[in-house]
Tab-separated table of C-alpha atoms in Angstrom:
chain	number	residue	atom	x	y	z
F	1	MET	CA	-2.059	50.219	-41.794
F	2	ASP	CA	-5.819	50.042	-41.571
F	3	THR	CA	-7.322	47.630	-39.094
F	4	GLU	CA	-10.494	45.775	-39.783
F	5	PRO	CA	-13.435	46.923	-37.668
F	6	SER	CA	-14.452	44.627	-34.896
F	7	PRO	CA	-17.551	42.631	-35.679
F	8	LEU	CA	-20.716	43.838	-34.020
F	9	ILE	CA	-21.707	41.833	-31.012
F	10	VAL	CA	-25.311	40.772	-31.382
F	11	PRO	CA	-26.944	40.503	-27.982
F	12	PRO	CA	-28.788	37.287	-27.356
F	13	VAL	CA	-32.506	37.379	-28.013
F	14	ARG	CA	-34.398	37.535	-24.731
F	15	ASP	CA	-36.957	34.826	-24.186
F	16	TRP	CA	-39.825	36.772	-22.641
F	17	SER	CA	-41.613	33.546	-21.771
F	18	GLU	CA	-38.926	32.891	-19.140
F	19	LEU	CA	-39.647	36.022	-17.114
F	20	PRO	CA	-40.326	35.156	-13.467
F	21	LEU	CA	-43.936	35.136	-12.353
F	22	ASP	CA	-43.593	38.158	-10.079
F	23	ALA	CA	-42.116	40.238	-12.919
F	24	LEU	CA	-44.930	39.227	-15.267
F	25	SER	CA	-47.513	40.055	-12.618
F	26	THR	CA	-46.002	43.525	-12.192
F	27	ILE	CA	-46.207	44.102	-15.948
F	28	PHE	CA	-49.771	42.814	-16.175
F	29	MET	CA	-50.869	45.099	-13.334
F	30	LYS	CA	-50.138	48.037	-15.629
F	31	LEU	CA	-52.399	46.651	-18.371
F	32	GLY	CA	-56.165	46.865	-18.589
F	33	THR	CA	-58.543	43.972	-18.047
F	34	ILE	CA	-59.407	43.608	-21.723
F	35	GLU	CA	-55.747	43.829	-22.804
F	36	ILE	CA	-54.884	40.899	-20.542
F	37	LEU	CA	-57.856	38.795	-21.607
F	38	MET	CA	-57.420	39.425	-25.320
F	39	GLY	CA	-53.664	39.908	-25.673
F	40	ALA	CA	-50.992	39.465	-23.040
F	41	GLY	CA	-52.552	36.407	-21.441
F	42	LEU	CA	-52.563	34.553	-24.767
F	43	VAL	CA	-48.882	34.983	-25.727
F	44	CYS	CA	-47.584	31.722	-24.267
F	45	ARG	CA	-48.216	29.208	-21.513
F	46	SER	CA	-46.149	31.006	-18.851
F	47	TRP	CA	-47.929	34.291	-19.562
F	48	LEU	CA	-51.291	32.546	-19.335
F	49	VAL	CA	-50.314	31.176	-15.929
F	50	ALA	CA	-49.406	34.698	-14.798
F	51	ALA	CA	-52.664	36.062	-16.214
F	52	LYS	CA	-54.636	33.652	-14.024
F	53	SER	CA	-53.192	34.913	-10.745
F	54	PRO	CA	-56.158	35.893	-8.500
F	55	GLU	CA	-54.273	38.916	-7.181
F	56	LEU	CA	-54.317	40.377	-10.692
F	57	TRP	CA	-58.123	40.443	-10.739
F	58	ARG	CA	-58.906	42.235	-7.502
F	59	PHE	CA	-59.716	45.333	-9.569
F	60	VAL	CA	-61.542	44.655	-12.843
F	61	ASP	CA	-61.987	47.636	-15.176
F	62	MET	CA	-63.861	47.146	-18.451
F	63	THR	CA	-64.409	50.785	-19.424
F	64	HIS	CA	-63.068	53.142	-22.106
F	65	HIS	CA	-61.852	50.397	-24.444
F	66	GLN	CA	-62.513	50.415	-28.188
F	67	MET	CA	-63.864	46.873	-27.998
F	68	ILE	CA	-66.792	48.061	-25.877
F	69	PHE	CA	-67.879	50.476	-28.604
F	70	SER	CA	-67.278	48.101	-31.524
F	71	MET	CA	-70.331	47.229	-33.624
F	72	ASN	CA	-68.823	43.766	-34.130
F	73	VAL	CA	-68.744	42.873	-30.438
F	74	GLY	CA	-72.038	42.186	-28.686
F	75	PRO	CA	-72.828	42.345	-24.966
F	76	GLU	CA	-72.757	38.544	-24.784
F	77	THR	CA	-69.059	38.501	-25.683
F	78	LEU	CA	-68.184	41.227	-23.199
F	79	CYS	CA	-70.203	39.564	-20.443
F	80	ALA	CA	-68.382	36.290	-21.138
F	81	MET	CA	-65.046	38.095	-20.801
F	82	ALA	CA	-66.182	39.678	-17.544
F	83	LYS	CA	-67.082	36.237	-16.192
F	84	VAL	CA	-63.570	34.981	-16.978
F	85	ALA	CA	-62.111	37.902	-15.021
F	86	ILE	CA	-64.475	37.243	-12.110
F	87	ASP	CA	-63.597	33.542	-12.062
F	88	ARG	CA	-59.875	34.289	-12.088
F	89	SER	CA	-60.267	36.531	-9.051
F	90	ASP	CA	-61.219	33.437	-7.036
F	91	GLY	CA	-63.589	35.449	-4.864
F	92	ARG	CA	-61.070	38.250	-4.199
F	93	MET	CA	-62.472	40.867	-6.583
F	94	GLU	CA	-62.961	44.133	-4.679
F	95	SER	CA	-63.850	46.491	-7.529
F	96	PHE	CA	-65.756	46.029	-10.787
F	97	ARG	CA	-66.091	48.787	-13.392
F	98	ALA	CA	-68.017	48.342	-16.619
F	99	GLN	CA	-69.607	50.385	-19.352
F	100	MET	CA	-72.744	49.762	-21.424
F	101	PHE	CA	-72.801	45.950	-21.683
F	102	VAL	CA	-73.696	44.778	-18.157
F	103	THR	CA	-76.851	42.660	-17.834
F	104	SER	CA	-78.909	41.432	-14.886
F	105	GLU	CA	-77.505	37.951	-15.450
F	106	LEU	CA	-73.948	39.261	-15.095
F	107	LEU	CA	-74.847	40.992	-11.826
F	108	ASP	CA	-76.150	37.657	-10.522
F	109	TYR	CA	-72.851	36.088	-11.560
F	110	ILE	CA	-70.906	38.732	-9.621
F	111	VAL	CA	-73.034	38.182	-6.509
F	112	SER	CA	-72.408	34.433	-6.603
F	113	ARG	CA	-68.629	34.694	-7.005
F	114	ALA	CA	-67.413	38.014	-5.568
F	115	ASN	CA	-67.896	37.980	-1.818
F	116	SER	CA	-65.230	40.659	-1.320
F	117	LEU	CA	-66.794	43.303	-3.588
F	118	LYS	CA	-66.464	46.818	-2.167
F	119	SER	CA	-66.956	48.943	-5.281
F	120	ILE	CA	-69.316	48.649	-8.255
F	121	GLN	CA	-69.167	51.297	-10.989
F	122	LEU	CA	-71.599	50.950	-13.889
F	123	THR	CA	-71.957	53.574	-16.610
F	124	ASN	CA	-74.667	53.735	-19.272
F	125	CYS	CA	-75.764	50.136	-18.662
F	126	LEU	CA	-79.148	50.226	-20.387
F	127	TYR	CA	-79.777	46.485	-20.023
F	128	LEU	CA	-80.374	46.875	-16.280
F	129	TRP	CA	-83.614	47.610	-14.454
F	130	THR	CA	-83.852	49.639	-11.265
F	131	HIS	CA	-85.211	46.772	-9.154
F	132	LYS	CA	-82.284	44.604	-10.244
F	133	LEU	CA	-79.775	47.217	-9.112
F	134	GLY	CA	-81.511	47.375	-5.748
F	135	ARG	CA	-81.446	43.612	-5.305
F	136	PHE	CA	-77.779	43.504	-6.284
F	137	ALA	CA	-76.915	46.122	-3.657
F	138	SER	CA	-78.788	44.093	-1.043
F	139	GLN	CA	-76.677	41.027	-1.815
F	140	CYS	CA	-73.266	42.746	-1.559
F	141	PRO	CA	-72.814	43.579	2.137
F	142	LEU	CA	-69.299	45.075	1.828
F	143	LEU	CA	-70.121	47.778	-0.730
F	144	GLU	CA	-68.601	51.171	0.064
F	145	GLU	CA	-68.714	52.752	-3.401
F	146	ILE	CA	-71.567	52.652	-5.927
F	147	GLU	CA	-71.846	54.250	-9.339
F	148	PHE	CA	-74.948	54.051	-11.540
F	149	SER	CA	-74.226	56.846	-13.996
F	150	HIS	CA	-75.833	57.901	-17.274
F	151	GLN	CA	-79.191	56.367	-16.385
F	152	LYS	CA	-82.332	57.370	-14.509
F	153	MET	CA	-82.022	57.052	-10.754
F	154	LEU	CA	-85.291	56.650	-8.872
F	155	PRO	CA	-85.474	58.170	-5.378
F	156	GLU	CA	-86.837	54.821	-4.167
F	157	LEU	CA	-83.591	53.136	-5.215
F	158	ILE	CA	-81.532	55.751	-3.367
F	159	ARG	CA	-83.565	55.181	-0.202
F	160	HIS	CA	-83.126	51.437	-0.623
F	161	LEU	CA	-79.359	51.913	-0.870
F	162	GLY	CA	-79.510	53.868	2.367
F	163	SER	CA	-81.428	51.079	4.086
F	164	VAL	CA	-79.026	48.285	3.055
F	165	HIS	CA	-75.811	50.358	3.071
F	166	PRO	CA	-76.284	53.169	5.600
F	167	ASN	CA	-72.492	53.601	5.828
F	168	LEU	CA	-71.962	53.998	2.079
F	169	LYS	CA	-68.948	56.251	1.465
F	170	CYS	CA	-69.133	57.099	-2.262
F	171	LEU	CA	-72.067	57.537	-4.656
F	172	ARG	CA	-71.803	58.529	-8.312
F	173	ILE	CA	-74.988	59.123	-10.318
F	174	SER	CA	-73.857	61.596	-12.953
F	175	LEU	CA	-75.490	62.261	-16.316
F	176	PRO	CA	-73.818	63.535	-19.502
F	177	SER	CA	-76.265	66.467	-19.437
F	178	VAL	CA	-79.245	67.592	-17.403
F	179	TYR	CA	-82.061	65.043	-17.474
F	180	GLU	CA	-85.400	66.798	-17.162
F	181	GLY	CA	-87.481	63.630	-16.940
F	182	GLY	CA	-90.478	65.319	-18.534
F	183	VAL	CA	-90.829	67.850	-15.708
F	184	HIS	CA	-92.346	71.154	-16.773
F	185	ARG	CA	-90.143	73.927	-15.446
F	186	GLU	CA	-92.458	75.980	-13.265
F	187	TYR	CA	-90.699	77.617	-10.356
F	188	ASP	CA	-93.148	76.784	-7.609
F	189	GLU	CA	-93.081	74.466	-4.605
F	190	SER	CA	-94.185	71.372	-6.533
F	191	TRP	CA	-91.459	71.954	-9.113
F	192	GLU	CA	-88.862	72.285	-6.338
F	193	GLU	CA	-89.964	69.023	-4.744
F	194	MET	CA	-89.895	67.109	-8.011
F	195	LYS	CA	-86.654	68.658	-9.197
F	196	ASN	CA	-84.843	67.785	-5.982
F	197	GLU	CA	-86.330	64.370	-5.221
F	198	GLU	CA	-83.002	62.581	-5.786
F	199	ALA	CA	-81.134	65.093	-3.620
F	200	PHE	CA	-83.733	64.828	-0.859
F	201	ALA	CA	-83.524	61.014	-0.941
F	202	ILE	CA	-79.729	61.191	-0.563
F	203	ALA	CA	-79.999	63.650	2.332
F	204	GLU	CA	-82.543	61.424	4.097
F	205	SER	CA	-80.798	58.085	3.566
F	206	LEU	CA	-77.016	58.370	3.129
F	207	HIS	CA	-75.702	60.304	6.109
F	208	GLU	CA	-72.178	58.800	6.002
F	209	LEU	CA	-71.302	59.820	2.435
F	210	ARG	CA	-67.822	61.225	1.867
F	211	PHE	CA	-67.944	61.565	-1.918
F	212	LEU	CA	-70.968	62.439	-4.033
F	213	GLN	CA	-71.065	63.013	-7.774
F	214	MET	CA	-74.352	64.313	-9.195
F	215	ALA	CA	-73.051	66.039	-12.327
F	216	GLY	CA	-75.894	66.735	-14.736
F	217	ARG	CA	-78.672	65.643	-12.363
F	218	CYS	CA	-81.834	67.601	-11.666
F	219	LEU	CA	-81.486	69.695	-8.536
F	220	SER	CA	-81.513	73.303	-7.404
F	221	ASN	CA	-79.919	75.151	-4.498
F	222	LYS	CA	-82.560	73.740	-2.178
F	223	GLY	CA	-81.392	70.217	-3.016
F	224	VAL	CA	-77.748	71.157	-2.468
F	225	TYR	CA	-78.569	72.617	0.952
F	226	ALA	CA	-80.445	69.436	1.898
F	227	ILE	CA	-77.451	67.282	0.919
F	228	ILE	CA	-75.005	69.412	2.906
F	229	LYS	CA	-77.232	69.204	5.983
F	230	GLY	CA	-78.055	65.499	5.632
F	231	CYS	CA	-74.503	64.387	4.781
F	232	PRO	CA	-72.351	66.135	7.415
F	233	HIS	CA	-69.212	64.095	6.621
F	234	LEU	CA	-69.148	65.011	2.926
F	235	GLU	CA	-65.621	65.719	1.647
F	236	CYS	CA	-66.144	65.999	-2.110
F	237	LEU	CA	-69.229	67.160	-4.008
F	238	ASP	CA	-69.526	67.324	-7.804
F	239	ILE	CA	-72.569	69.216	-9.100
F	240	THR	CA	-71.121	70.284	-12.443
F	241	LYS	CA	-73.619	70.585	-15.321
F	242	CYS	CA	-76.505	71.097	-12.862
F	243	CYS	CA	-77.936	74.130	-14.646
F	244	ASP	CA	-80.591	74.970	-12.035
F	245	VAL	CA	-78.003	75.503	-9.307
F	246	ASP	CA	-77.422	79.221	-8.779
F	247	VAL	CA	-73.841	79.756	-7.623
F	248	ASP	CA	-74.289	82.691	-5.259
F	249	ASP	CA	-72.626	83.791	-2.032
F	250	LYS	CA	-75.057	81.782	0.095
F	251	LEU	CA	-74.227	78.572	-1.781
F	252	ARG	CA	-70.496	79.205	-1.484
F	253	ALA	CA	-70.849	79.797	2.253
F	254	ARG	CA	-72.763	76.540	2.715
F	255	CYS	CA	-70.097	74.645	0.735
F	256	ALA	CA	-67.170	76.207	2.601
F	257	LYS	CA	-66.653	73.271	4.974
F	258	ILE	CA	-66.387	70.718	2.147
F	259	LYS	CA	-62.820	69.973	0.992
F	260	CYS	CA	-63.541	69.739	-2.732
F	261	VAL	CA	-66.576	71.258	-4.447
F	262	LEU	CA	-67.012	71.226	-8.213
F	263	LEU	CA	-69.697	73.710	-9.239
F	264	PRO	CA	-71.642	74.179	-12.492
F	265	LYS	CA	-69.488	75.186	-15.499
F	266	GLN	CA	-66.413	73.523	-13.986
F	267	MET	CA	-64.606	70.355	-15.043
F	268	GLY	CA	-66.040	67.280	-13.303
F	269	TRP	CA	-64.293	64.299	-11.718
F	270	SER	CA	-64.643	62.186	-14.843
F	271	SER	CA	-62.539	64.755	-16.711
F	272	LEU	CA	-59.850	64.928	-14.059
F	273	PRO	CA	-56.833	62.590	-13.940
F	274	GLY	CA	-57.149	59.896	-11.287
F	275	SER	CA	-60.857	60.524	-10.768
F	276	SER	CA	-61.422	57.834	-8.168
F	277	CYS	CA	-63.099	58.415	-4.843
F	278	GLN	CA	-59.716	58.121	-3.146
F	279	ILE	CA	-58.886	61.817	-3.196
F	280	GLU	CA	-58.725	62.602	0.514
F	281	ASP	CA	-55.508	64.589	0.061
F	282	LYS	CA	-57.013	67.142	-2.326
F	283	ALA	CA	-56.711	70.672	-1.061
F	284	LYS	CA	-59.898	72.396	-0.002
F	285	THR	CA	-61.237	73.963	-3.168
F	286	THR	CA	-64.325	75.824	-4.282
F	287	ILE	CA	-63.605	77.088	-7.781
F	288	SER	CA	-65.533	79.934	-9.342
F	289	PRO	CA	-67.517	78.969	-12.449
């Protein structure tokens, strides 16, 4: 005699709005800044409360998101979103990363509300002027890591950074490709001086650097030697895409004491997983191009 199948037991629908605050905070920590501002934080009231926790906004990252590259979203909108993130941090923001949209006005906003800032990473921010970057650095006394990539970097600004942050630990000033700056390539002493002016400024001003990324910048072996001598505590050096650096035995010997060296024709930090300055545990490496 056939028996009737047991009815399927339908599990109760979970009410995600009732998740405890600590669980929501753990979930939100795995999301990006823009995802929280535009999505998760708008689901319901309890999620909005979780999205306003200051601890969630200690590290603000507004890079590599499709919204940044959208033709329908202007810098004003992105700056407004950044201000919301800064306000929610309640003065506890330690790191701010942004791409393209940052303005001088937003930097002023950060200075006025982020007294705990230790790291600023700005990439391809064409709305900023050099003097504004220098003033910003002067007003953030706790800075340990600075990135001003994909834009011209005047030696005067580097020296200013050294004067206001002599103990700076990490500097990133990479370019997508070598920037010649209108310099005519004549291999004489004047060319060497001009080609290496950024490297010389770093060697003269930032003696406590541990991590330096100069991928794509203008420098030759002479500039590399100056950096190694002037920055004796250097642990990681990225000079990928620096086409005037000749990787010879002398260069390798000079770089031997540095834990991690990325030479021309190698993959740079930005292409590596987890490319933050916190890579003290990397094995000592000098890879052949």
